[in-house]
């Protein structure tokens, strides 16, 4: 099928599917190029993991149109080992000439009373596989999921990567300038961009310069004869497209009263290969001054609109690393 973005840039349209271990969706796609409308019918789910693995027998399927994530839908909740839904959802403004830019993400959730829903599996279906006109029915085999608020999450890979390249994982030693160690990895086959927030350095403010309102959400430290305010910190990640529009955002958990906090949290963003040179990843480090107040320590950006040469080089190294994580320290810019 002819579409913007060649098959060499996206996962192969008909790769052998993995063994079904996390559920299989029976899905029908009906695309109308004149109306720029996509209808997605979720008929049923089979091959759901056993009760012991999922902890329940009520199920719901969530759908979202990527990459903008503005159009979302979800099925009703159905029970049993092979739930039947037969529900159709409409996604609008899917231009035929831009069909290669879109994908539908399916996620299967186990739903429990009085408990938070648990993701069982997920699958990104790229619309390059669609017929430009007419219906197409096929099984969508779900894969392991990385459930994290706002975006996907993986285990830390920094120990392995840093052991290969010790020099890149050593602080830049820019005096007392706040720094952050970031690990980047891109998998061209799955279209997953992994950004690991590993640790920070010099996340502190002189007490004389920034007096606190009490000691809530902070600690006082005596470092080198100076009294510093060590506040609770976290890192926010925001992915933007070439137009500066937000594609996804997420943040780390809070580290309390640590001048050199260790996070080791990885966030995974879905970015097709042809989009990789057109996105910007912004990392902003915040002090939590109180329950309702926050203050930015600094920020960096990588990708299309990199904040500096070091950030641009890091992004370029990631693209050339063929699926290997690249770790680099970055000095934060003032807000």
mmCIF file of C-alpha atoms in Angstrom:
data_model
loop_
_atom_site.group_PDB
_atom_site.id
_atom_site.type_symbol
_atom_site.label_atom_id
_atom_site.label_comp_id
_atom_site.label_asym_id
_atom_site.label_seq_id
_atom_site.Cartn_x
_atom_site.Cartn_y
_atom_site.Cartn_z
ATOM 1 C CA UNK A 1 0.000 0.000 0.000
ATOM 2 C CA UNK A 2 1.274 3.411 -0.923
ATOM 3 C CA UNK A 3 1.407 5.729 2.072
ATOM 4 C CA UNK A 4 3.534 8.500 3.496
ATOM 5 C CA UNK A 5 6.459 6.842 5.236
ATOM 6 C CA UNK A 6 7.898 3.787 3.522
ATOM 7 C CA UNK A 7 7.717 0.259 4.890
ATOM 8 C CA UNK A 8 11.428 0.469 5.693
ATOM 9 C CA UNK A 9 10.676 3.234 8.160
ATOM 10 C CA UNK A 10 7.893 1.389 9.974
ATOM 11 C CA UNK A 11 7.578 -2.130 11.372
ATOM 12 C CA UNK A 12 7.029 -4.620 8.542
ATOM 13 C CA UNK A 13 3.302 -4.849 7.753
ATOM 14 C CA UNK A 14 3.040 -8.622 8.028
ATOM 15 C CA UNK A 15 5.716 -9.757 10.452
ATOM 16 C CA UNK A 16 5.003 -13.129 12.101
ATOM 17 C CA UNK A 17 2.882 -12.464 15.151
ATOM 18 C CA UNK A 18 4.141 -13.502 18.599
ATOM 19 C CA UNK A 19 2.535 -16.358 20.503
ATOM 20 C CA UNK A 20 -0.665 -15.173 22.180
ATOM 21 C CA UNK A 21 0.027 -14.952 25.907
ATOM 22 C CA UNK A 22 -1.555 -11.643 26.855
ATOM 23 C CA UNK A 23 -4.859 -11.808 24.976
ATOM 24 C CA UNK A 24 -5.994 -11.663 21.346
ATOM 25 C CA UNK A 25 -8.507 -9.072 20.123
ATOM 26 C CA UNK A 26 -10.927 -9.807 17.287
ATOM 27 C CA UNK A 27 -10.960 -6.424 15.499
ATOM 28 C CA UNK A 28 -12.500 -5.033 12.317
ATOM 29 C CA UNK A 29 -11.207 -1.816 10.722
ATOM 30 C CA UNK A 30 -13.399 0.119 8.286
ATOM 31 C CA UNK A 31 -11.700 3.158 6.731
ATOM 32 C CA UNK A 32 -13.498 5.751 4.597
ATOM 33 C CA UNK A 33 -10.934 7.908 2.798
ATOM 34 C CA UNK A 34 -13.518 10.402 1.513
ATOM 35 C CA UNK A 35 -14.979 11.015 4.957
ATOM 36 C CA UNK A 36 -11.511 10.715 6.581
ATOM 37 C CA UNK A 37 -13.162 8.433 9.100
ATOM 38 C CA UNK A 38 -11.958 5.211 10.724
ATOM 39 C CA UNK A 39 -14.376 2.786 12.364
ATOM 40 C CA UNK A 40 -12.877 0.218 14.731
ATOM 41 C CA UNK A 41 -15.039 -2.656 15.957
ATOM 42 C CA UNK A 42 -13.839 -4.696 18.927
ATOM 43 C CA UNK A 43 -15.764 -7.963 18.730
ATOM 44 C CA UNK A 44 -14.241 -10.214 21.381
ATOM 45 C CA UNK A 45 -11.121 -11.155 23.333
ATOM 46 C CA UNK A 46 -9.621 -14.639 23.540
ATOM 47 C CA UNK A 47 -6.406 -16.140 24.931
ATOM 48 C CA UNK A 48 -6.683 -14.097 28.129
ATOM 49 C CA UNK A 49 -4.136 -15.126 30.778
ATOM 50 C CA UNK A 50 -5.411 -17.291 33.614
ATOM 51 C CA UNK A 51 -7.034 -15.872 36.733
ATOM 52 C CA UNK A 52 -3.869 -16.326 38.826
ATOM 53 C CA UNK A 53 -1.894 -14.088 36.454
ATOM 54 C CA UNK A 54 -4.463 -11.318 36.104
ATOM 55 C CA UNK A 55 -6.400 -11.508 39.373
ATOM 56 C CA UNK A 56 -9.898 -11.127 37.901
ATOM 57 C CA UNK A 57 -12.414 -12.077 35.219
ATOM 58 C CA UNK A 58 -13.920 -8.728 34.165
ATOM 59 C CA UNK A 59 -12.396 -7.043 31.148
ATOM 60 C CA UNK A 60 -12.335 -3.737 29.275
ATOM 61 C CA UNK A 61 -10.502 -2.632 26.117
ATOM 62 C CA UNK A 62 -9.132 0.928 25.787
ATOM 63 C CA UNK A 63 -8.326 2.486 22.401
ATOM 64 C CA UNK A 64 -6.458 5.675 21.517
ATOM 65 C CA UNK A 65 -5.484 7.178 18.166
ATOM 66 C CA UNK A 66 -1.748 7.911 18.065
ATOM 67 C CA UNK A 67 0.326 10.027 18.032
ATOM 68 C CA UNK A 68 -1.774 12.952 19.329
ATOM 69 C CA UNK A 69 -3.860 10.898 21.809
ATOM 70 C CA UNK A 70 -6.820 13.300 21.601
ATOM 71 C CA UNK A 71 -9.336 10.695 20.395
ATOM 72 C CA UNK A 72 -9.939 7.929 22.930
ATOM 73 C CA UNK A 73 -12.527 5.226 23.471
ATOM 74 C CA UNK A 74 -13.196 2.226 25.674
ATOM 75 C CA UNK A 75 -15.548 -0.716 25.610
ATOM 76 C CA UNK A 76 -18.075 -1.695 28.214
ATOM 77 C CA UNK A 77 -16.950 -4.070 30.968
ATOM 78 C CA UNK A 78 -17.611 -7.737 30.185
ATOM 79 C CA UNK A 79 -17.055 -10.858 32.246
ATOM 80 C CA UNK A 80 -15.809 -14.346 31.524
ATOM 81 C CA UNK A 81 -12.766 -16.042 29.986
ATOM 82 C CA UNK A 82 -13.812 -15.027 26.420
ATOM 83 C CA UNK A 83 -15.690 -11.715 26.733
ATOM 84 C CA UNK A 84 -17.769 -10.516 23.766
ATOM 85 C CA UNK A 85 -18.069 -6.761 23.136
ATOM 86 C CA UNK A 86 -19.150 -6.131 19.496
ATOM 87 C CA UNK A 87 -18.733 -2.375 19.942
ATOM 88 C CA UNK A 88 -17.757 0.109 17.214
ATOM 89 C CA UNK A 89 -15.810 3.329 17.751
ATOM 90 C CA UNK A 90 -15.286 6.215 15.306
ATOM 91 C CA UNK A 91 -12.064 8.181 14.863
ATOM 92 C CA UNK A 92 -12.351 11.350 12.774
ATOM 93 C CA UNK A 93 -9.928 13.455 10.684
ATOM 94 C CA UNK A 94 -7.718 10.535 9.623
ATOM 95 C CA UNK A 95 -6.348 11.892 6.339
ATOM 96 C CA UNK A 96 -5.554 9.274 3.687
ATOM 97 C CA UNK A 97 -2.397 11.095 2.552
ATOM 98 C CA UNK A 98 -1.141 11.028 6.155
ATOM 99 C CA UNK A 99 -2.249 7.488 6.966
ATOM 100 C CA UNK A 100 1.331 6.419 7.669
ATOM 101 C CA UNK A 101 1.475 8.867 10.579
ATOM 102 C CA UNK A 102 -1.320 7.176 12.523
ATOM 103 C CA UNK A 103 -1.700 4.123 14.705
ATOM 104 C CA UNK A 104 -4.304 2.749 17.106
ATOM 105 C CA UNK A 105 -3.133 1.549 20.510
ATOM 106 C CA UNK A 106 -5.179 -1.231 22.095
ATOM 107 C CA UNK A 107 -4.916 -2.014 25.797
ATOM 108 C CA UNK A 108 -6.709 -4.793 27.666
ATOM 109 C CA UNK A 109 -7.476 -4.135 31.321
ATOM 110 C CA UNK A 110 -8.609 -6.433 34.079
ATOM 111 C CA UNK A 111 -11.259 -4.639 36.137
ATOM 112 C CA UNK A 112 -11.721 -5.372 39.839
ATOM 113 C CA UNK A 113 -14.160 -4.061 42.384
ATOM 114 C CA UNK A 114 -12.702 -1.516 44.798
ATOM 115 C CA UNK A 115 -9.301 -1.839 43.122
ATOM 116 C CA UNK A 116 -7.423 -0.004 40.398
ATOM 117 C CA UNK A 117 -7.732 -1.587 36.963
ATOM 118 C CA UNK A 118 -4.717 -3.633 35.865
ATOM 119 C CA UNK A 119 -3.315 -3.597 32.353
ATOM 120 C CA UNK A 120 -2.885 -7.101 30.927
ATOM 121 C CA UNK A 121 -1.454 -6.418 27.466
ATOM 122 C CA UNK A 122 -1.251 -3.877 24.663
ATOM 123 C CA UNK A 123 -0.573 -3.549 20.950
ATOM 124 C CA UNK A 124 0.216 -0.651 18.617
ATOM 125 C CA UNK A 125 -1.504 -1.222 15.256
ATOM 126 C CA UNK A 126 0.011 0.963 12.532
ATOM 127 C CA UNK A 127 -2.534 2.121 9.965
ATOM 128 C CA UNK A 128 -0.086 1.482 7.119
ATOM 129 C CA UNK A 129 -1.520 -2.076 7.277
ATOM 130 C CA UNK A 130 -5.027 -0.880 6.384
ATOM 131 C CA UNK A 131 -6.891 -1.048 3.107
ATOM 132 C CA UNK A 132 -7.476 2.535 1.986
ATOM 133 C CA UNK A 133 -11.120 1.703 1.386
ATOM 134 C CA UNK A 134 -13.297 -1.042 2.854
ATOM 135 C CA UNK A 135 -13.311 -3.389 5.823
ATOM 136 C CA UNK A 136 -10.464 -5.449 7.186
ATOM 137 C CA UNK A 137 -10.861 -8.014 9.982
ATOM 138 C CA UNK A 138 -7.898 -9.542 11.751
ATOM 139 C CA UNK A 139 -6.670 -10.751 15.149
ATOM 140 C CA UNK A 140 -4.638 -8.251 17.179
ATOM 141 C CA UNK A 141 -2.277 -10.205 19.433
ATOM 142 C CA UNK A 142 -1.427 -8.268 22.572
ATOM 143 C CA UNK A 143 2.077 -7.980 23.987
ATOM 144 C CA UNK A 144 3.449 -7.394 27.508
ATOM 145 C CA UNK A 145 2.540 -3.986 28.864
ATOM 146 C CA UNK A 146 4.492 -1.436 30.904
ATOM 147 C CA UNK A 147 1.844 0.273 32.995
ATOM 148 C CA UNK A 148 2.797 3.771 34.167
ATOM 149 C CA UNK A 149 0.744 6.884 34.683
ATOM 150 C CA UNK A 150 0.712 8.949 31.499
ATOM 151 C CA UNK A 151 3.179 6.813 29.563
ATOM 152 C CA UNK A 152 4.857 3.450 29.456
ATOM 153 C CA UNK A 153 7.584 2.436 31.856
ATOM 154 C CA UNK A 154 10.367 -0.131 31.880
ATOM 155 C CA UNK A 155 12.951 -1.479 34.274
ATOM 156 C CA UNK A 156 16.176 0.491 34.642
ATOM 157 C CA UNK A 157 18.864 -0.323 32.071
ATOM 158 C CA UNK A 158 21.415 2.241 33.246
ATOM 159 C CA UNK A 159 23.587 -0.192 35.217
ATOM 160 C CA UNK A 160 24.297 -2.228 32.065
ATOM 161 C CA UNK A 161 24.807 0.784 29.824
ATOM 162 C CA UNK A 162 27.002 2.674 32.252
ATOM 163 C CA UNK A 163 29.220 -0.352 32.815
ATOM 164 C CA UNK A 164 29.965 -0.291 29.074
ATOM 165 C CA UNK A 165 30.778 3.424 29.024
ATOM 166 C CA UNK A 166 31.958 4.618 32.434
ATOM 167 C CA UNK A 167 33.187 8.002 31.256
ATOM 168 C CA UNK A 168 29.784 9.010 29.882
ATOM 169 C CA UNK A 169 28.164 8.248 33.238
ATOM 170 C CA UNK A 170 30.493 10.489 35.238
ATOM 171 C CA UNK A 171 29.297 13.946 36.209
ATOM 172 C CA UNK A 172 30.376 16.886 34.049
ATOM 173 C CA UNK A 173 31.608 18.592 37.243
ATOM 174 C CA UNK A 174 30.374 22.043 36.252
ATOM 175 C CA UNK A 175 31.034 23.433 39.728
ATOM 176 C CA UNK A 176 27.727 23.504 41.589
ATOM 177 C CA UNK A 177 25.562 23.693 38.466
ATOM 178 C CA UNK A 178 22.611 21.269 38.667
ATOM 179 C CA UNK A 179 23.083 18.304 36.329
ATOM 180 C CA UNK A 180 21.029 15.307 35.302
ATOM 181 C CA UNK A 181 22.059 11.897 33.964
ATOM 182 C CA UNK A 182 19.800 10.641 31.180
ATOM 183 C CA UNK A 183 19.798 7.347 29.269
ATOM 184 C CA UNK A 184 18.270 7.264 25.773
ATOM 185 C CA UNK A 185 17.406 4.250 23.642
ATOM 186 C CA UNK A 186 15.387 3.875 20.441
ATOM 187 C CA UNK A 187 14.055 0.625 19.018
ATOM 188 C CA UNK A 188 13.336 1.159 15.322
ATOM 189 C CA UNK A 189 11.420 -2.127 15.035
ATOM 190 C CA UNK A 190 8.851 -1.359 17.732
ATOM 191 C CA UNK A 191 8.999 2.436 17.402
ATOM 192 C CA UNK A 192 9.659 2.853 21.125
ATOM 193 C CA UNK A 193 11.727 5.722 22.478
ATOM 194 C CA UNK A 194 12.982 4.995 26.004
ATOM 195 C CA UNK A 195 14.161 7.842 28.238
ATOM 196 C CA UNK A 196 15.619 6.855 31.593
ATOM 197 C CA UNK A 197 15.978 9.485 34.294
ATOM 198 C CA UNK A 198 18.897 7.996 36.205
ATOM 199 C CA UNK A 199 20.055 10.564 38.761
ATOM 200 C CA UNK A 200 20.683 14.222 39.480
ATOM 201 C CA UNK A 201 23.548 16.216 40.930
ATOM 202 C CA UNK A 202 23.680 19.530 42.869
ATOM 203 C CA UNK A 203 19.906 19.796 43.286
ATOM 204 C CA UNK A 204 20.250 22.365 46.055
ATOM 205 C CA UNK A 205 19.675 26.077 46.677
ATOM 206 C CA UNK A 206 21.564 28.421 48.978
ATOM 207 C CA UNK A 207 19.397 29.210 51.983
ATOM 208 C CA UNK A 208 20.612 32.811 51.885
ATOM 209 C CA UNK A 209 19.353 33.247 48.327
ATOM 210 C CA UNK A 210 16.048 31.413 48.602
ATOM 211 C CA UNK A 211 14.626 31.464 52.106
ATOM 212 C CA UNK A 212 12.024 28.737 52.642
ATOM 213 C CA UNK A 213 8.546 29.208 53.966
ATOM 214 C CA UNK A 214 9.139 26.991 56.969
ATOM 215 C CA UNK A 215 10.671 23.557 56.481
ATOM 216 C CA UNK A 216 7.786 21.871 54.720
ATOM 217 C CA UNK A 217 8.901 19.822 51.690
ATOM 218 C CA UNK A 218 12.573 20.584 52.301
ATOM 219 C CA UNK A 219 15.571 19.847 54.496
ATOM 220 C CA UNK A 220 18.465 22.048 55.646
ATOM 221 C CA UNK A 221 21.948 20.725 54.949
ATOM 222 C CA UNK A 222 25.320 22.133 55.986
ATOM 223 C CA UNK A 223 27.591 21.644 52.962
ATOM 224 C CA UNK A 224 31.035 23.239 52.782
ATOM 225 C CA UNK A 225 30.241 25.744 55.504
ATOM 226 C CA UNK A 226 27.044 26.918 53.748
ATOM 227 C CA UNK A 227 23.478 26.171 54.721
ATOM 228 C CA UNK A 228 21.553 24.789 51.737
ATOM 229 C CA UNK A 229 17.878 24.094 51.277
ATOM 230 C CA UNK A 230 17.427 20.571 49.889
ATOM 231 C CA UNK A 231 13.882 20.329 48.639
ATOM 232 C CA UNK A 232 11.828 17.443 47.375
ATOM 233 C CA UNK A 233 12.433 17.057 43.641
ATOM 234 C CA UNK A 234 10.936 15.330 40.620
ATOM 235 C CA UNK A 235 11.483 15.337 36.851
ATOM 236 C CA UNK A 236 8.761 16.004 34.267
ATOM 237 C CA UNK A 237 9.138 14.685 30.701
ATOM 238 C CA UNK A 238 7.187 16.199 27.800
ATOM 239 C CA UNK A 239 7.291 14.988 24.197
ATOM 240 C CA UNK A 240 6.418 17.566 21.514
ATOM 241 C CA UNK A 241 5.866 17.166 17.780
ATOM 242 C CA UNK A 242 7.422 19.421 15.119
ATOM 243 C CA UNK A 243 4.638 21.998 15.621
ATOM 244 C CA UNK A 244 5.311 22.223 19.348
ATOM 245 C CA UNK A 245 2.144 20.299 20.230
ATOM 246 C CA UNK A 246 2.227 17.995 23.234
ATOM 247 C CA UNK A 247 2.207 14.313 22.286
ATOM 248 C CA UNK A 248 2.760 12.803 25.729
ATOM 249 C CA UNK A 249 3.901 13.728 29.222
ATOM 250 C CA UNK A 250 4.817 11.977 32.443
ATOM 251 C CA UNK A 251 6.904 12.509 35.572
ATOM 252 C CA UNK A 252 9.044 10.627 38.029
ATOM 253 C CA UNK A 253 8.166 9.931 41.613
ATOM 254 C CA UNK A 254 9.317 12.478 44.199
ATOM 255 C CA UNK A 255 12.727 12.195 45.876
ATOM 256 C CA UNK A 256 12.675 13.766 49.318
ATOM 257 C CA UNK A 257 15.478 15.972 50.605
ATOM 258 C CA UNK A 258 18.292 14.615 48.414
ATOM 259 C CA UNK A 259 20.882 16.939 46.803
ATOM 260 C CA UNK A 260 21.935 14.090 44.470
ATOM 261 C CA UNK A 261 18.715 12.111 43.973
ATOM 262 C CA UNK A 262 18.657 8.710 42.292
ATOM 263 C CA UNK A 263 15.542 8.032 40.196
ATOM 264 C CA UNK A 264 16.300 5.134 37.819
ATOM 265 C CA UNK A 265 12.874 5.440 36.188
ATOM 266 C CA UNK A 266 12.363 4.728 32.494
ATOM 267 C CA UNK A 267 9.555 6.126 30.354
ATOM 268 C CA UNK A 268 8.652 4.782 26.925
ATOM 269 C CA UNK A 269 7.121 6.932 24.191
ATOM 270 C CA UNK A 270 5.686 5.633 20.936
ATOM 271 C CA UNK A 271 7.539 7.404 18.087
ATOM 272 C CA UNK A 272 7.624 6.020 14.535
ATOM 273 C CA UNK A 273 11.034 6.052 12.867
ATOM 274 C CA UNK A 274 10.043 8.721 10.358
ATOM 275 C CA UNK A 275 8.984 10.975 13.258
ATOM 276 C CA UNK A 276 12.181 10.587 15.271
ATOM 277 C CA UNK A 277 13.924 13.615 13.769
ATOM 278 C CA UNK A 278 10.810 15.783 14.217
ATOM 279 C CA UNK A 279 10.113 15.400 17.936
ATOM 280 C CA UNK A 280 11.518 17.216 20.967
ATOM 281 C CA UNK A 281 11.843 15.702 24.428
ATOM 282 C CA UNK A 282 11.862 18.263 27.249
ATOM 283 C CA UNK A 283 13.007 17.330 30.761
ATOM 284 C CA UNK A 284 12.193 19.813 33.516
ATOM 285 C CA UNK A 285 13.400 19.405 37.101
ATOM 286 C CA UNK A 286 11.185 20.842 39.822
ATOM 287 C CA UNK A 287 11.483 21.627 43.523
ATOM 288 C CA UNK A 288 8.306 20.922 45.436
ATOM 289 C CA UNK A 289 8.093 23.914 47.780
ATOM 290 C CA UNK A 290 4.779 22.982 49.370
ATOM 291 C CA UNK A 291 1.676 20.957 48.639
ATOM 292 C CA UNK A 292 0.526 23.508 46.038
ATOM 293 C CA UNK A 293 3.745 25.263 45.023
ATOM 294 C CA UNK A 294 6.573 24.134 42.796
ATOM 295 C CA UNK A 295 9.703 25.805 41.455
ATOM 296 C CA UNK A 296 11.743 24.818 38.420
ATOM 297 C CA UNK A 297 15.419 24.071 39.081
ATOM 298 C CA UNK A 298 16.241 23.862 35.385
ATOM 299 C CA UNK A 299 15.547 22.086 32.121
ATOM 300 C CA UNK A 300 17.033 20.595 28.960
ATOM 301 C CA UNK A 301 15.580 19.576 25.596
ATOM 302 C CA UNK A 302 16.737 16.888 23.180
ATOM 303 C CA UNK A 303 15.791 16.146 19.591
ATOM 304 C CA UNK A 304 14.529 18.588 16.975
ATOM 305 C CA UNK A 305 14.851 21.654 19.187
ATOM 306 C CA UNK A 306 17.795 20.618 21.351
ATOM 307 C CA UNK A 307 18.786 23.119 24.027
ATOM 308 C CA UNK A 308 22.501 22.812 23.271
ATOM 309 C CA UNK A 309 25.234 20.990 21.389
ATOM 310 C CA UNK A 310 25.642 18.307 24.087
ATOM 311 C CA UNK A 311 21.927 17.517 23.932
ATOM 312 C CA UNK A 312 21.934 17.355 20.125
ATOM 313 C CA UNK A 313 24.975 15.059 20.166
ATOM 314 C CA UNK A 314 23.276 12.785 22.707
ATOM 315 C CA UNK A 315 20.196 12.487 20.467
ATOM 316 C CA UNK A 316 22.349 11.781 17.410
ATOM 317 C CA UNK A 317 24.323 9.099 19.277
ATOM 318 C CA UNK A 318 21.057 7.462 20.339
ATOM 319 C CA UNK A 319 19.835 7.279 16.726
ATOM 320 C CA UNK A 320 23.141 5.723 15.626
ATOM 321 C CA UNK A 321 23.459 3.276 18.543
ATOM 322 C CA UNK A 322 21.246 0.565 16.951
ATOM 323 C CA UNK A 323 19.112 -0.173 19.994
ATOM 324 C CA UNK A 324 21.777 0.336 22.675
ATOM 325 C CA UNK A 325 21.171 2.757 25.534
ATOM 326 C CA UNK A 326 23.350 5.896 25.548
ATOM 327 C CA UNK A 327 23.875 7.652 28.915
ATOM 328 C CA UNK A 328 25.019 11.268 29.190
ATOM 329 C CA UNK A 329 25.159 13.999 31.836
ATOM 330 C CA UNK A 330 23.549 17.336 31.002
ATOM 331 C CA UNK A 331 23.861 20.678 32.768
ATOM 332 C CA UNK A 332 20.413 22.139 33.452
ATOM 333 C CA UNK A 333 19.497 25.503 32.004
ATOM 334 C CA UNK A 334 17.883 28.076 34.256
ATOM 335 C CA UNK A 335 14.133 28.417 33.891
#
